[in-house]
Amino acid sequence: MKKYLGIDIGGTFTKTGILDENGAIISFAKGDTPKSGGIEAEIALIGEILEILDISTDDIESIGVGVPGPVDRSGMVHSPPNLKGWGEVDFAKFLSEFLEFPKYKIVVGNDANLAALAEYRFGNGARADPMVLITLGTGVGGAVIINGEPMMGKDGFAAELGHILIEPDGPRCGCGRRGCAEALISHKGIVRIAWDILKKDKGSVMWEMIGSNFDELTPLTVQQAADIGDPAANKVLKITTRHLAILLADLINIFNPERIVIGGGISRWGEALLGPARKEAKRQALKHLAKNVKIVRAKFYQRAGVIGAATAAMKI
Ligand SMILES: [Zn+2]
């Protein structure tokens, strides 16, 4: 059976896995992404992790690498915001030299595009085409698969779905604009909304759950409180549902997708969020587009990046 190496470089962890051609993870290991030292430190870490995996590159068909930032069509990485000191870099070249592995057998891609490939090929995307992935986590990201490939745009940077506008007068987004999906349906966005509501509701069970400490407030607090019927938490859930529904309706109208897959930590709220958001999105979207779209939860979470990177490697 052929083996593929997937490397998922994240802002916090670097994860690696060996996959077989059916997408099954044979082995997996991870380490802390270096906070300094740039590419050289990252390459050294990958060397250490690969030793843990105990596999020779002679046994690997090809390698896929996901990075949390823009990657252009030629595979050049452009200054990932969470990887200090990277700048503009041909990462495949560095890795090829270090591992003494042919460069043409290494593919580097944007992590969201690769996660979408993983869902499309082996996950809940189920090879639906077009398929849209949105991830609701620290940020809001996404990718669009069309004809089996991530939609790249002219330069390779397309599908910044987290910056679709939801509320023109909403909170400031990291991109400088107000009211993007990322400013509202991300971890931070939901906490901000929850805090505003919580301040006006001293009777909410969430106060007890967080020990009156703002730093303890997370989307999970809101989810758990909503599950037991807390009115303040249910208000947050309702607002988040509305924001998500607008995003989904826009995605339906633009891409006419066969499936929309929703991943990231926030999607673990499950049907309490997805159920009403799905219904409202279909109500808002144009009828002929809304008719056949399926909106489902992702299959892969912590290992989506590794599976996606190896999936991209299988296509070389
Ligand atoms: Zn934005």
mmCIF file of N, CA, C and O in Angstrom, residues 230-305:
data_model
loop_
_atom_site.group_PDB
_atom_site.id
_atom_site.type_symbol
_atom_site.label_atom_id
_atom_site.label_comp_id
_atom_site.label_asym_id
_atom_site.label_seq_id
_atom_site.Cartn_x
_atom_site.Cartn_y
_atom_site.Cartn_z
ATOM 1 N N ASP A 230 -30.565 28.121 29.697
ATOM 2 C CA ASP A 230 -30.267 29.466 30.199
ATOM 3 C C ASP A 230 -30.706 30.514 29.162
ATOM 4 O O ASP A 230 -30.274 30.472 28.005
ATOM 5 N N PRO A 231 -31.565 31.469 29.565
ATOM 6 C CA PRO A 231 -32.087 32.444 28.586
ATOM 7 C C PRO A 231 -31.001 33.303 27.947
ATOM 8 O O PRO A 231 -31.056 33.560 26.737
ATOM 9 N N ALA A 232 -29.988 33.734 28.713
ATOM 10 C CA ALA A 232 -28.920 34.566 28.144
ATOM 11 C C ALA A 232 -28.141 33.776 27.094
ATOM 12 O O ALA A 232 -27.854 34.280 26.000
ATOM 13 N N ALA A 233 -27.822 32.536 27.423
ATOM 14 C CA ALA A 233 -27.080 31.694 26.469
ATOM 15 C C ALA A 233 -27.915 31.449 25.217
ATOM 16 O O ALA A 233 -27.384 31.423 24.098
ATOM 17 N N ASN A 234 -29.205 31.288 25.405
ATOM 18 C CA ASN A 234 -30.070 31.071 24.237
ATOM 19 C C ASN A 234 -30.159 32.301 23.348
ATOM 20 O O ASN A 234 -30.308 32.174 22.133
ATOM 21 N N LYS A 235 -30.036 33.487 23.975
ATOM 22 C CA LYS A 235 -29.979 34.717 23.170
ATOM 23 C C LYS A 235 -28.735 34.711 22.290
ATOM 24 O O LYS A 235 -28.784 35.076 21.114
ATOM 25 N N VAL A 236 -27.605 34.307 22.888
ATOM 26 C CA VAL A 236 -26.343 34.248 22.128
ATOM 27 C C VAL A 236 -26.471 33.241 20.992
ATOM 28 O O VAL A 236 -26.070 33.505 19.852
ATOM 29 N N LEU A 237 -27.057 32.107 21.306
ATOM 30 C CA LEU A 237 -27.240 31.057 20.295
ATOM 31 C C LEU A 237 -28.090 31.577 19.132
ATOM 32 O O LEU A 237 -27.790 31.331 17.964
ATOM 33 N N LYS A 238 -29.138 32.330 19.475
ATOM 34 C CA LYS A 238 -30.032 32.862 18.463
ATOM 35 C C LYS A 238 -29.318 33.859 17.549
ATOM 36 O O LYS A 238 -29.484 33.831 16.328
ATOM 37 N N ILE A 239 -28.511 34.726 18.165
ATOM 38 C CA ILE A 239 -27.754 35.717 17.373
ATOM 39 C C ILE A 239 -26.742 35.007 16.480
ATOM 40 O O ILE A 239 -26.601 35.316 15.294
ATOM 41 N N THR A 240 -26.038 34.020 17.060
ATOM 42 C CA THR A 240 -25.036 33.276 16.285
ATOM 43 C C THR A 240 -25.700 32.522 15.135
ATOM 44 O O THR A 240 -25.171 32.460 14.025
ATOM 45 N N THR A 241 -26.869 31.966 15.414
ATOM 46 C CA THR A 241 -27.638 31.277 14.368
ATOM 47 C C THR A 241 -27.951 32.230 13.221
ATOM 48 O O THR A 241 -27.794 31.891 12.046
ATOM 49 N N ARG A 242 -28.370 33.451 13.563
ATOM 50 C CA ARG A 242 -28.729 34.433 12.546
ATOM 51 C C ARG A 242 -27.501 34.785 11.686
ATOM 52 O O ARG A 242 -27.576 34.843 10.467
ATOM 53 N N HIS A 243 -26.362 35.015 12.365
ATOM 54 C CA HIS A 243 -25.128 35.347 11.629
ATOM 55 C C HIS A 243 -24.715 34.201 10.701
ATOM 56 O O HIS A 243 -24.370 34.413 9.541
ATOM 57 N N LEU A 244 -24.768 32.983 11.235
ATOM 58 C CA LEU A 244 -24.366 31.822 10.429
ATOM 59 C C LEU A 244 -25.311 31.623 9.243
ATOM 60 O O LEU A 244 -24.873 31.309 8.135
ATOM 61 N N ALA A 245 -26.599 31.848 9.479
ATOM 62 C CA ALA A 245 -27.588 31.674 8.412
ATOM 63 C C ALA A 245 -27.327 32.652 7.260
ATOM 64 O O ALA A 245 -27.419 32.280 6.085
ATOM 65 N N ILE A 246 -26.975 33.888 7.597
ATOM 66 C CA ILE A 246 -26.680 34.883 6.550
ATOM 67 C C ILE A 246 -25.469 34.420 5.733
ATOM 68 O O ILE A 246 -25.474 34.453 4.505
ATOM 69 N N LEU A 247 -24.434 33.964 6.438
ATOM 70 C CA LEU A 247 -23.235 33.482 5.749
ATOM 71 C C LEU A 247 -23.578 32.310 4.824
ATOM 72 O O LEU A 247 -23.184 32.277 3.655
ATOM 73 N N LEU A 248 -24.329 31.351 5.356
ATOM 74 C CA LEU A 248 -24.690 30.166 4.567
ATOM 75 C C LEU A 248 -25.537 30.543 3.348
ATOM 76 O O LEU A 248 -25.315 30.044 2.241
ATOM 77 N N ALA A 249 -26.491 31.459 3.535
ATOM 78 C CA ALA A 249 -27.352 31.873 2.421
ATOM 79 C C ALA A 249 -26.515 32.526 1.323
ATOM 80 O O ALA A 249 -26.724 32.272 0.133
ATOM 81 N N ASP A 250 -25.551 33.353 1.722
ATOM 82 C CA ASP A 250 -24.670 33.983 0.725
ATOM 83 C C ASP A 250 -23.870 32.929 -0.029
ATOM 84 O O ASP A 250 -23.720 33.001 -1.249
ATOM 85 N N LEU A 251 -23.349 31.954 0.708
ATOM 86 C CA LEU A 251 -22.548 30.901 0.071
ATOM 87 C C LEU A 251 -23.408 30.091 -0.908
ATOM 88 O O LEU A 251 -22.951 29.721 -1.984
ATOM 89 N N ILE A 252 -24.650 29.832 -0.513
ATOM 90 C CA ILE A 252 -25.570 29.095 -1.393
ATOM 91 C C ILE A 252 -25.821 29.895 -2.668
ATOM 92 O O ILE A 252 -25.724 29.381 -3.780
ATOM 93 N N ASN A 253 -26.113 31.182 -2.507
ATOM 94 C CA ASN A 253 -26.423 32.013 -3.674
ATOM 95 C C ASN A 253 -25.227 32.173 -4.613
ATOM 96 O O ASN A 253 -25.382 32.248 -5.824
ATOM 97 N N ILE A 254 -24.030 32.249 -4.054
ATOM 98 C CA ILE A 254 -22.848 32.496 -4.899
ATOM 99 C C ILE A 254 -22.371 31.218 -5.598
ATOM 100 O O ILE A 254 -22.056 31.227 -6.778
ATOM 101 N N PHE A 255 -22.297 30.125 -4.850
ATOM 102 C CA PHE A 255 -21.618 28.938 -5.387
ATOM 103 C C PHE A 255 -22.552 27.820 -5.852
ATOM 104 O O PHE A 255 -22.098 26.861 -6.439
ATOM 105 N N ASN A 256 -23.829 27.899 -5.552
ATOM 106 C CA ASN A 256 -24.759 26.811 -5.869
ATOM 107 C C ASN A 256 -24.136 25.454 -5.482
ATOM 108 O O ASN A 256 -24.026 24.542 -6.291
ATOM 109 N N PRO A 257 -23.672 25.337 -4.221
ATOM 110 C CA PRO A 257 -22.956 24.118 -3.821
ATOM 111 C C PRO A 257 -23.888 22.926 -3.672
ATOM 112 O O PRO A 257 -25.081 23.086 -3.396
ATOM 113 N N GLU A 258 -23.304 21.740 -3.850
ATOM 114 C CA GLU A 258 -24.057 20.519 -3.576
ATOM 115 C C GLU A 258 -24.053 20.280 -2.063
ATOM 116 O O GLU A 258 -25.021 19.800 -1.497
ATOM 117 N N ARG A 259 -22.921 20.623 -1.439
ATOM 118 C CA ARG A 259 -22.803 20.484 0.009
ATOM 119 C C ARG A 259 -22.052 21.645 0.624
ATOM 120 O O ARG A 259 -21.083 22.132 0.032
ATOM 121 N N ILE A 260 -22.463 22.039 1.832
ATOM 122 C CA ILE A 260 -21.652 22.938 2.650
ATOM 123 C C ILE A 260 -21.286 22.153 3.902
ATOM 124 O O ILE A 260 -22.153 21.585 4.573
ATOM 125 N N VAL A 261 -19.989 22.085 4.177
ATOM 126 C CA VAL A 261 -19.498 21.352 5.339
ATOM 127 C C VAL A 261 -19.025 22.378 6.371
ATOM 128 O O VAL A 261 -18.296 23.311 6.028
ATOM 129 N N ILE A 262 -19.469 22.219 7.605
ATOM 130 C CA ILE A 262 -19.121 23.187 8.643
ATOM 131 C C ILE A 262 -18.224 22.520 9.682
ATOM 132 O O ILE A 262 -18.607 21.546 10.323
ATOM 133 N N GLY A 263 -17.008 23.044 9.824
ATOM 134 C CA GLY A 263 -16.046 22.494 10.782
ATOM 135 C C GLY A 263 -15.619 23.536 11.799
ATOM 136 O O GLY A 263 -16.203 24.614 11.888
ATOM 137 N N GLY A 264 -14.575 23.223 12.553
ATOM 138 C CA GLY A 264 -14.078 24.132 13.600
ATOM 139 C C GLY A 264 -14.841 23.920 14.898
ATOM 140 O O GLY A 264 -15.959 23.376 14.906
ATOM 141 N N GLY A 265 -14.221 24.348 15.991
ATOM 142 C CA GLY A 265 -14.749 24.098 17.335
ATOM 143 C C GLY A 265 -16.205 24.507 17.535
ATOM 144 O O GLY A 265 -16.977 23.803 18.189
ATOM 145 N N ILE A 266 -16.612 25.642 16.951
ATOM 146 C CA ILE A 266 -17.980 26.144 17.149
ATOM 147 C C ILE A 266 -19.013 25.168 16.581
ATOM 148 O O ILE A 266 -20.134 25.060 17.096
ATOM 149 N N SER A 267 -18.622 24.439 15.524
ATOM 150 C CA SER A 267 -19.585 23.517 14.899
ATOM 151 C C SER A 267 -19.902 22.337 15.817
ATOM 152 O O SER A 267 -20.849 21.590 15.581
ATOM 153 N N ARG A 268 -19.114 22.165 16.882
ATOM 154 C CA ARG A 268 -19.415 21.099 17.847
ATOM 155 C C ARG A 268 -20.701 21.393 18.626
ATOM 156 O O ARG A 268 -21.192 20.551 19.353
ATOM 157 N N TRP A 269 -21.238 22.614 18.502
ATOM 158 C CA TRP A 269 -22.559 22.900 19.078
ATOM 159 C C TRP A 269 -23.602 21.981 18.454
ATOM 160 O O TRP A 269 -24.674 21.771 19.012
ATOM 161 N N GLY A 270 -23.280 21.499 17.247
ATOM 162 C CA GLY A 270 -24.147 20.520 16.596
ATOM 163 C C GLY A 270 -25.481 21.096 16.156
ATOM 164 O O GLY A 270 -25.574 22.271 15.780
ATOM 165 N N GLU A 271 -26.502 20.271 16.228
ATOM 166 C CA GLU A 271 -27.802 20.637 15.662
ATOM 167 C C GLU A 271 -28.471 21.824 16.373
ATOM 168 O O GLU A 271 -29.338 22.470 15.796
ATOM 169 N N ALA A 272 -28.106 22.083 17.629
ATOM 170 C CA ALA A 272 -28.676 23.236 18.335
ATOM 171 C C ALA A 272 -28.389 24.518 17.551
ATOM 172 O O ALA A 272 -29.201 25.440 17.503
ATOM 173 N N LEU A 273 -27.219 24.573 16.906
ATOM 174 C CA LEU A 273 -26.853 25.715 16.073
ATOM 175 C C LEU A 273 -27.185 25.438 14.597
ATOM 176 O O LEU A 273 -27.814 26.259 13.921
ATOM 177 N N LEU A 274 -26.748 24.262 14.121
ATOM 178 C CA LEU A 274 -26.875 23.969 12.695
ATOM 179 C C LEU A 274 -28.325 23.803 12.241
ATOM 180 O O LEU A 274 -28.682 24.203 11.134
ATOM 181 N N GLY A 275 -29.140 23.212 13.090
ATOM 182 C CA GLY A 275 -30.543 22.971 12.732
ATOM 183 C C GLY A 275 -31.248 24.256 12.338
ATOM 184 O O GLY A 275 -31.662 24.424 11.175
ATOM 185 N N PRO A 276 -31.359 25.217 13.263
ATOM 186 C CA PRO A 276 -32.043 26.473 12.912
ATOM 187 C C PRO A 276 -31.298 27.300 11.871
ATOM 188 O O PRO A 276 -31.922 27.986 11.054
ATOM 189 N N ALA A 277 -29.940 27.238 11.854
ATOM 190 C CA ALA A 277 -29.169 28.011 10.866
ATOM 191 C C ALA A 277 -29.441 27.471 9.464
ATOM 192 O O ALA A 277 -29.595 28.237 8.505
ATOM 193 N N ARG A 278 -29.506 26.163 9.340
ATOM 194 C CA ARG A 278 -29.781 25.512 8.055
ATOM 195 C C ARG A 278 -31.152 25.942 7.522
ATOM 196 O O ARG A 278 -31.300 26.333 6.369
ATOM 197 N N LYS A 279 -32.139 25.899 8.413
ATOM 198 C CA LYS A 279 -33.508 26.232 8.036
ATOM 199 C C LYS A 279 -33.618 27.691 7.584
ATOM 200 O O LYS A 279 -34.203 28.002 6.543
ATOM 201 N N GLU A 280 -33.004 28.570 8.364
ATOM 202 C CA GLU A 280 -33.063 29.996 8.057
ATOM 203 C C GLU A 280 -32.269 30.316 6.779
ATOM 204 O O GLU A 280 -32.694 31.138 5.970
ATOM 205 N N ALA A 281 -31.134 29.657 6.598
ATOM 206 C CA ALA A 281 -30.317 29.893 5.395
ATOM 207 C C ALA A 281 -31.114 29.507 4.151
ATOM 208 O O ALA A 281 -31.112 30.229 3.149
ATOM 209 N N LYS A 282 -31.804 28.387 4.222
ATOM 210 C CA LYS A 282 -32.580 27.933 3.058
ATOM 211 C C LYS A 282 -33.754 28.862 2.788
ATOM 212 O O LYS A 282 -34.188 29.023 1.656
ATOM 213 N N ARG A 283 -34.268 29.473 3.861
ATOM 214 C CA ARG A 283 -35.367 30.423 3.700
ATOM 215 C C ARG A 283 -34.868 31.698 3.012
ATOM 216 O O ARG A 283 -35.538 32.276 2.171
ATOM 217 N N GLN A 284 -33.643 32.121 3.400
ATOM 218 C CA GLN A 284 -33.096 33.372 2.866
ATOM 219 C C GLN A 284 -32.536 33.227 1.450
ATOM 220 O O GLN A 284 -32.601 34.161 0.661
ATOM 221 N N ALA A 285 -31.950 32.078 1.146
ATOM 222 C CA ALA A 285 -31.302 31.898 -0.162
ATOM 223 C C ALA A 285 -32.366 31.804 -1.252
ATOM 224 O O ALA A 285 -33.536 31.527 -0.977
ATOM 225 N N LEU A 286 -31.936 32.037 -2.480
ATOM 226 C CA LEU A 286 -32.866 31.909 -3.605
ATOM 227 C C LEU A 286 -33.371 30.465 -3.685
ATOM 228 O O LEU A 286 -32.592 29.523 -3.533
ATOM 229 N N LYS A 287 -34.659 30.334 -3.912
ATOM 230 C CA LYS A 287 -35.322 29.018 -3.787
ATOM 231 C C LYS A 287 -34.696 27.915 -4.638
ATOM 232 O O LYS A 287 -34.468 26.807 -4.180
ATOM 233 N N HIS A 288 -34.443 28.231 -5.920
ATOM 234 C CA HIS A 288 -33.914 27.178 -6.809
ATOM 235 C C HIS A 288 -32.506 26.761 -6.413
ATOM 236 O O HIS A 288 -32.049 25.683 -6.765
ATOM 237 N N LEU A 289 -31.791 27.619 -5.672
ATOM 238 C CA LEU A 289 -30.449 27.274 -5.209
ATOM 239 C C LEU A 289 -30.498 26.523 -3.885
ATOM 240 O O LEU A 289 -29.668 25.664 -3.606
ATOM 241 N N ALA A 290 -31.492 26.886 -3.064
ATOM 242 C CA ALA A 290 -31.577 26.302 -1.721
ATOM 243 C C ALA A 290 -32.117 24.870 -1.745
ATOM 244 O O ALA A 290 -31.869 24.096 -0.831
ATOM 245 N N LYS A 291 -32.822 24.557 -2.825
ATOM 246 C CA LYS A 291 -33.571 23.306 -2.897
ATOM 247 C C LYS A 291 -32.733 22.053 -2.608
ATOM 248 O O LYS A 291 -33.119 21.208 -1.805
ATOM 249 N N ASN A 292 -31.583 21.941 -3.242
ATOM 250 C CA ASN A 292 -30.850 20.668 -3.173
ATOM 251 C C ASN A 292 -29.564 20.695 -2.348
ATOM 252 O O ASN A 292 -28.818 19.727 -2.341
ATOM 253 N N VAL A 293 -29.288 21.815 -1.700
ATOM 254 C CA VAL A 293 -28.016 21.894 -0.969
ATOM 255 C C VAL A 293 -28.111 21.132 0.361
ATOM 256 O O VAL A 293 -29.122 21.179 1.056
ATOM 257 N N LYS A 294 -27.037 20.404 0.684
ATOM 258 C CA LYS A 294 -26.969 19.733 1.986
ATOM 259 C C LYS A 294 -25.983 20.502 2.855
ATOM 260 O O LYS A 294 -24.891 20.861 2.399
ATOM 261 N N ILE A 295 -26.371 20.755 4.097
ATOM 262 C CA ILE A 295 -25.482 21.458 5.019
ATOM 263 C C ILE A 295 -25.167 20.509 6.174
ATOM 264 O O ILE A 295 -26.073 20.114 6.911
ATOM 265 N N VAL A 296 -23.909 20.107 6.274
ATOM 266 C CA VAL A 296 -23.541 19.060 7.240
ATOM 267 C C VAL A 296 -22.329 19.476 8.079
ATOM 268 O O VAL A 296 -21.607 20.404 7.725
ATOM 269 N N ARG A 297 -22.125 18.768 9.161
ATOM 270 C CA ARG A 297 -20.944 18.990 9.994
ATOM 271 C C ARG A 297 -19.740 18.290 9.391
ATOM 272 O O ARG A 297 -19.876 17.298 8.689
ATOM 273 N N ALA A 298 -18.563 18.811 9.704
ATOM 274 C CA ALA A 298 -17.324 18.200 9.222
ATOM 275 C C ALA A 298 -17.085 16.860 9.907
ATOM 276 O O ALA A 298 -17.638 16.579 10.973
ATOM 277 N N LYS A 299 -16.266 16.038 9.279
ATOM 278 C CA LYS A 299 -15.873 14.766 9.891
ATOM 279 C C LYS A 299 -14.566 14.932 10.660
ATOM 280 O O LYS A 299 -14.368 14.342 11.708
ATOM 281 N N PHE A 300 -13.655 15.755 10.108
ATOM 282 C CA PHE A 300 -12.315 15.859 10.685
ATOM 283 C C PHE A 300 -12.159 17.154 11.479
ATOM 284 O O PHE A 300 -12.570 18.213 11.030
ATOM 285 N N TYR A 301 -11.556 17.058 12.616
ATOM 286 C CA TYR A 301 -11.299 18.255 13.406
ATOM 287 C C TYR A 301 -9.793 18.443 13.605
ATOM 288 O O TYR A 301 -9.139 19.031 12.757
ATOM 289 N N GLN A 302 -9.233 17.898 14.690
ATOM 290 C CA GLN A 302 -7.821 18.137 15.007
ATOM 291 C C GLN A 302 -6.877 17.635 13.913
ATOM 292 O O GLN A 302 -5.782 18.145 13.767
ATOM 293 N N ARG A 303 -7.303 16.615 13.179
ATOM 294 C CA ARG A 303 -6.394 16.025 12.200
ATOM 295 C C ARG A 303 -6.755 16.385 10.752
ATOM 296 O O ARG A 303 -6.203 15.822 9.814
ATOM 297 N N ALA A 304 -7.689 17.328 10.574
ATOM 298 C CA ALA A 304 -8.126 17.717 9.219
ATOM 299 C C ALA A 304 -6.939 18.185 8.381
ATOM 300 O O ALA A 304 -6.822 17.841 7.201
ATOM 301 N N GLY A 305 -6.037 18.953 8.998
ATOM 302 C CA GLY A 305 -4.906 19.529 8.263
ATOM 303 C C GLY A 305 -3.957 18.468 7.746
ATOM 304 O O GLY A 305 -3.499 18.522 6.599
#
